[in-house]
PDB file of C-alpha atoms in Angstrom:
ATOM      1  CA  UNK A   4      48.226 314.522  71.392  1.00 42.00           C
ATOM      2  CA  UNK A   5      51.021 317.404  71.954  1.00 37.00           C
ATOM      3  CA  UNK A   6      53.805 314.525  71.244  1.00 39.00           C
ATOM      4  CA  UNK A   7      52.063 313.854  67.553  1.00 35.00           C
ATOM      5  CA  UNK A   8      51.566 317.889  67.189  1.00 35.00           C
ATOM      6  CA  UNK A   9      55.299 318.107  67.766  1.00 37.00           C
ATOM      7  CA  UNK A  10      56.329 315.352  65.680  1.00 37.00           C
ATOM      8  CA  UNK A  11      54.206 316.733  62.818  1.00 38.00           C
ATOM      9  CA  UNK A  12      55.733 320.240  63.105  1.00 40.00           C
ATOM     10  CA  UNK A  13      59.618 318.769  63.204  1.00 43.00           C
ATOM     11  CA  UNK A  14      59.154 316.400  60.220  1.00 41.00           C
ATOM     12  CA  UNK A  15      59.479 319.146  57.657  1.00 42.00           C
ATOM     13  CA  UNK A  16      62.543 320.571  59.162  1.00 41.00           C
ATOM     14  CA  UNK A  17      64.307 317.104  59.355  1.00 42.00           C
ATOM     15  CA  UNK A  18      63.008 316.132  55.768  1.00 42.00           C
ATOM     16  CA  UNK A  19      63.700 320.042  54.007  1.00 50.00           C
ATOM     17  CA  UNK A  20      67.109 320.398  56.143  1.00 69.00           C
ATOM     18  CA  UNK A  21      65.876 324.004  57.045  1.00 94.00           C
ATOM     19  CA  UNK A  22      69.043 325.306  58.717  1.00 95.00           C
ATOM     20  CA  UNK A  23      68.373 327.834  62.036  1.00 96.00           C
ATOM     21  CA  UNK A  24      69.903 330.844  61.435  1.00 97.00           C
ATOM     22  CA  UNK A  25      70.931 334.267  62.172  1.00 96.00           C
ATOM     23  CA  UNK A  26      69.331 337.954  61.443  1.00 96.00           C
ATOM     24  CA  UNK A  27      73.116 339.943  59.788  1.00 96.00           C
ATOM     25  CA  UNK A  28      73.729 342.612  62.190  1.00 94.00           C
ATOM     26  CA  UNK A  29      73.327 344.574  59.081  1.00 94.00           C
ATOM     27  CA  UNK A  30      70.037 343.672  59.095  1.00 93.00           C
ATOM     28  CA  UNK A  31      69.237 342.869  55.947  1.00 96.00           C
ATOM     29  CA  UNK A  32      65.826 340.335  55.897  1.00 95.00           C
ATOM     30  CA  UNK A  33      66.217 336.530  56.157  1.00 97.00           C
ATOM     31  CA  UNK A  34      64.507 333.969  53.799  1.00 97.00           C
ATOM     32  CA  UNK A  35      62.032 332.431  54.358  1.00 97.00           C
ATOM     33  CA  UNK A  36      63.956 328.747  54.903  1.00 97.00           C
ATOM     34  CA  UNK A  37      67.598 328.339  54.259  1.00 97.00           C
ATOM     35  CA  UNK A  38      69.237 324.810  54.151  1.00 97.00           C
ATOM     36  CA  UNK A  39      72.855 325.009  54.239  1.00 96.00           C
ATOM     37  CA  UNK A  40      74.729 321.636  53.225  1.00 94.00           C
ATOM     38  CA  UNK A  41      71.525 319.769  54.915  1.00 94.00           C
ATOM     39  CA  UNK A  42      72.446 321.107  58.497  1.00 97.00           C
ATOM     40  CA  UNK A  43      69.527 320.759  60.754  1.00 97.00           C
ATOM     41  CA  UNK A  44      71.384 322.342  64.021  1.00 96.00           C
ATOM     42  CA  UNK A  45      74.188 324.482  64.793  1.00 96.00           C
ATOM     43  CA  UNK A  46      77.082 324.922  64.631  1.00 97.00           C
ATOM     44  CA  UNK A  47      76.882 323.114  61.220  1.00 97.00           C
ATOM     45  CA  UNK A  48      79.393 320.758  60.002  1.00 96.00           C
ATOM     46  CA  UNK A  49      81.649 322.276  57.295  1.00 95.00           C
ATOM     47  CA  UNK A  50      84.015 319.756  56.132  1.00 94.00           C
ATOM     48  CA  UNK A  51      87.566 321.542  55.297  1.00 91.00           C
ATOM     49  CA  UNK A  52      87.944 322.549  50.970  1.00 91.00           C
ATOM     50  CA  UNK A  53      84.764 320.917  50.555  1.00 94.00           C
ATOM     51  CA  UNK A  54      81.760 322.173  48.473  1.00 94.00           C
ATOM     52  CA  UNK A  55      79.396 324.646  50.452  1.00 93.00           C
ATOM     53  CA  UNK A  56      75.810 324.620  48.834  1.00 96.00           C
ATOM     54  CA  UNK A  57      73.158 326.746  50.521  1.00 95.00           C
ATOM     55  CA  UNK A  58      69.704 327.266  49.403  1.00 97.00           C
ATOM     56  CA  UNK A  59      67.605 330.621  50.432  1.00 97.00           C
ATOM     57  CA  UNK A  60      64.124 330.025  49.447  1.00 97.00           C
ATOM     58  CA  UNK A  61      61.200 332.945  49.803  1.00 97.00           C
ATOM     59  CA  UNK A  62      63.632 336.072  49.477  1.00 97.00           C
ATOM     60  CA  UNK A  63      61.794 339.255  49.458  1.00 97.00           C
ATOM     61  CA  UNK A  64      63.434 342.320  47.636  1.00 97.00           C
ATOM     62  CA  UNK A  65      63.482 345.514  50.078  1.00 97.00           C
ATOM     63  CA  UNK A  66      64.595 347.439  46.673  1.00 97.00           C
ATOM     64  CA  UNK A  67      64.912 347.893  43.062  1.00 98.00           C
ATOM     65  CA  UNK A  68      67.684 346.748  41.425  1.00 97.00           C
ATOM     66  CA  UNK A  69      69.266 345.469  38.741  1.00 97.00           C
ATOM     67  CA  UNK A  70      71.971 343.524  40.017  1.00 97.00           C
ATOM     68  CA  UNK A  71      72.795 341.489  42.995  1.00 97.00           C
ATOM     69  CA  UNK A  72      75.956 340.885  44.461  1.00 97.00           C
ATOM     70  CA  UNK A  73      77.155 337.806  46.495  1.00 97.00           C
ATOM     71  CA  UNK A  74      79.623 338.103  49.450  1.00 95.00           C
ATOM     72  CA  UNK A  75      80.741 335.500  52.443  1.00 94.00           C
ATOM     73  CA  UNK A  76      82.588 336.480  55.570  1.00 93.00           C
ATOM     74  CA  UNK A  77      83.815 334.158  58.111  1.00 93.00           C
ATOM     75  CA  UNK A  78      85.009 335.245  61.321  1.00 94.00           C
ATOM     76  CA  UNK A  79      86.790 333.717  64.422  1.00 93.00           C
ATOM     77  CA  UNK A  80      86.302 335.514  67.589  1.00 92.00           C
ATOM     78  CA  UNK A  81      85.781 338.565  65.611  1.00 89.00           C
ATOM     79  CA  UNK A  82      88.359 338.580  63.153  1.00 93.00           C
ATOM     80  CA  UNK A  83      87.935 338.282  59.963  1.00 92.00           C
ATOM     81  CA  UNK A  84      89.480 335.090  57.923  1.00 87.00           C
ATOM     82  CA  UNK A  85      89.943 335.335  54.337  1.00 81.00           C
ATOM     83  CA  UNK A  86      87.164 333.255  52.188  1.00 84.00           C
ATOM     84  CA  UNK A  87      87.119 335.219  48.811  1.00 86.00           C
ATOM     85  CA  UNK A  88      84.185 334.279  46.676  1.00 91.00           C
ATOM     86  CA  UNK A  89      85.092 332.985  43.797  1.00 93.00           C
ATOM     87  CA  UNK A  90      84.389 335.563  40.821  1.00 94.00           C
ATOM     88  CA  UNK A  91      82.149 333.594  38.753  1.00 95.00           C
ATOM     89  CA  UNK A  92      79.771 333.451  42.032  1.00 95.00           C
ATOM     90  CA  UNK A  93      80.317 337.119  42.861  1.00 96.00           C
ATOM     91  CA  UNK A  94      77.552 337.855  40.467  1.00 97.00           C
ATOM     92  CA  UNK A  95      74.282 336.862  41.711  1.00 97.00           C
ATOM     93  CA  UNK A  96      72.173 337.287  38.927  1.00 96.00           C
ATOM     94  CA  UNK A  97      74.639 335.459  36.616  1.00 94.00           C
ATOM     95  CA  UNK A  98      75.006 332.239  39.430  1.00 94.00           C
ATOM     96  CA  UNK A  99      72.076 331.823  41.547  1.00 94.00           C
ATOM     97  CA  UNK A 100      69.391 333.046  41.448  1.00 94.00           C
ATOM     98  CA  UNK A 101      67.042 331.769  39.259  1.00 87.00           C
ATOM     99  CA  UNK A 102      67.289 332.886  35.545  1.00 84.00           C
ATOM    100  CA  UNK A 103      65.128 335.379  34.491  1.00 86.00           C
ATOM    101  CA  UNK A 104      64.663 336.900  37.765  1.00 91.00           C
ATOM    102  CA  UNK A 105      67.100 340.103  37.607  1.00 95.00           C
ATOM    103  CA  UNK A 106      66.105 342.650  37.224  1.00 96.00           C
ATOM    104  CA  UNK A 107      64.729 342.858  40.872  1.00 96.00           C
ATOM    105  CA  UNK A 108      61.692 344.892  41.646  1.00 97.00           C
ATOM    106  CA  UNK A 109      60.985 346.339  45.436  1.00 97.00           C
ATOM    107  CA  UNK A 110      58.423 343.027  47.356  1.00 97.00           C
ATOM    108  CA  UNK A 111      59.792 340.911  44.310  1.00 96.00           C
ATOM    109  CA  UNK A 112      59.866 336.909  45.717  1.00 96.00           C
ATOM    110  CA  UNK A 113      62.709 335.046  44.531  1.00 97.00           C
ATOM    111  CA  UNK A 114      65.003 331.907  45.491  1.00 97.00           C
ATOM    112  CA  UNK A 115      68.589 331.916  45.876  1.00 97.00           C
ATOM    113  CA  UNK A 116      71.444 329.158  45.709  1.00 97.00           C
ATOM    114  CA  UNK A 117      74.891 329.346  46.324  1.00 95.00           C
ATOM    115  CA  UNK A 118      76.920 326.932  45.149  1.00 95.00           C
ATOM    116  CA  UNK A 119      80.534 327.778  46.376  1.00 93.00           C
ATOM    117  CA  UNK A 120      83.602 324.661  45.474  1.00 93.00           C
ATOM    118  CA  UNK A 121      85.164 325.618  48.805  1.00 90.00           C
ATOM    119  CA  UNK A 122      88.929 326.090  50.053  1.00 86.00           C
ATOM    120  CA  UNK A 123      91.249 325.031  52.114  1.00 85.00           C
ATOM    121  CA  UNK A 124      91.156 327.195  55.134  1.00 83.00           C
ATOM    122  CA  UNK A 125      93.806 328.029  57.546  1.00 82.00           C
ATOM    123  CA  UNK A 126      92.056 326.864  60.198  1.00 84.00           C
ATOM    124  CA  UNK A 127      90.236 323.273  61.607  1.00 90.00           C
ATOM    125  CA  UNK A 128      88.580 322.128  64.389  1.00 94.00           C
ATOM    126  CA  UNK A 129      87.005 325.359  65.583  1.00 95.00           C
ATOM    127  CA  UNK A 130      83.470 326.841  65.022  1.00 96.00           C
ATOM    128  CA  UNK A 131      83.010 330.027  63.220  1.00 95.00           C
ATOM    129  CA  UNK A 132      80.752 332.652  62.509  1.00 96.00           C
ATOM    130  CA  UNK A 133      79.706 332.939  58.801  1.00 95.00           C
ATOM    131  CA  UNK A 134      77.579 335.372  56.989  1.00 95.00           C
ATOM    132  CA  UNK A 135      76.243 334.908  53.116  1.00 95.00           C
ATOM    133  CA  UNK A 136      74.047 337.496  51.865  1.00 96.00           C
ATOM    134  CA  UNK A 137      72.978 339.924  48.893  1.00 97.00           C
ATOM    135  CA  UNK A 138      74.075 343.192  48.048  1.00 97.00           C
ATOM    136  CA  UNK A 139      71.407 345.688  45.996  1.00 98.00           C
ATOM    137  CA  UNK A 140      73.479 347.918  42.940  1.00 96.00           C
ATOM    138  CA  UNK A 141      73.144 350.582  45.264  1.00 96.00           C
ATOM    139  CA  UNK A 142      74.132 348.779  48.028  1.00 96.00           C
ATOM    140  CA  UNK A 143      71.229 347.932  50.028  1.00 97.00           C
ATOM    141  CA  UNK A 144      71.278 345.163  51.856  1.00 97.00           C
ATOM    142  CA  UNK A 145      69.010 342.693  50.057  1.00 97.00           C
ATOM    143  CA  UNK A 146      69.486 339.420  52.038  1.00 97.00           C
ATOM    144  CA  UNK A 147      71.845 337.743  54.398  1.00 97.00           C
ATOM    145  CA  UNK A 148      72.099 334.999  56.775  1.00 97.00           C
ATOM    146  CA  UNK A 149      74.618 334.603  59.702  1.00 97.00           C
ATOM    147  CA  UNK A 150      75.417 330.866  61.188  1.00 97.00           C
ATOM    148  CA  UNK A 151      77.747 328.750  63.112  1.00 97.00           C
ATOM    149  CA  UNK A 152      80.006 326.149  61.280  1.00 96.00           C
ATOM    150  CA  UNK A 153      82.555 324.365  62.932  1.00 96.00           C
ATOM    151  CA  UNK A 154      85.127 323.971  59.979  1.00 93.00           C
ATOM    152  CA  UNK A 155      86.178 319.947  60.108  1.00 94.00           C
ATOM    153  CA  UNK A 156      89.097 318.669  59.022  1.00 91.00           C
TER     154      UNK A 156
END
């Protein structure tokens, strides 16, 4: 009985490719499910100036606002490795989230997708620590998720 319980509580994660992540130290709120690339476990697999597509379903707004910004940073052993955003994803509202949904009102619901090309980094081979998250206009925290990827080559 607790083996079929089990089983019927892990098929949705294998099937929706919920990722396990990471409260920001900023602490800005986490969605409700993310699914980065389909990555069930971590670190996940990030292959090398390949596209990056992450999904953040169930957002809840902590503020007003009328704009959202998008921002990535990627860190090895605490320093910080260069992964600009590219500007036509900076804007949120713009590339995103769903149409129609900006403005942003305070316990608003609202889904998120970030659909980055990728880059060449200057590293392989190693596992790093990346954050993706929203930025308010008056820059509140609105979301952001934090997750090992081990960059492939």
């Amino acid at each position: 009985m607790y083996k079929l319980l089990l089983l019927v509580s892990l098929v949705p994660a294998l099937v929706l490719g919920i990722t396990p992540v990471r409260q920001c130290p900023n602490g800005a709120g986490l969605p409700a499910t993310v699914d980065i690339n389909g990555c069930t476990a971590l670190p996940c697999p990030i292959q090398n100036n390949s596209p990056i597509v992450a999904h953040g379903l169930d957002i809840v707004s902590p503020v007003d606002t009328a704009t959202l910004t998008a921002h990535i940073s990627v860190r090895l052993l605490g320093l910080e490795i260069p992964f600009p955003i590219p500007p036509e994803l900076v804007d949120a509202c713009a590339a995103g989230v769903e149409p129609g949904t900006c403005p942003v009102s305070v316990g608003q619901v609202f889904d998120y997708t970030l659909d980055h090309p990728g880059m060449e980094l200057p590293v392989v081979g190693v596992t790093v620590q990346v954050e993706v998250g929203l930025t308010a206009d008056n820059g509140a925290h609105v979301t952001c998720v934090a997750f090992d990827a081990q960059i492939l080559p």
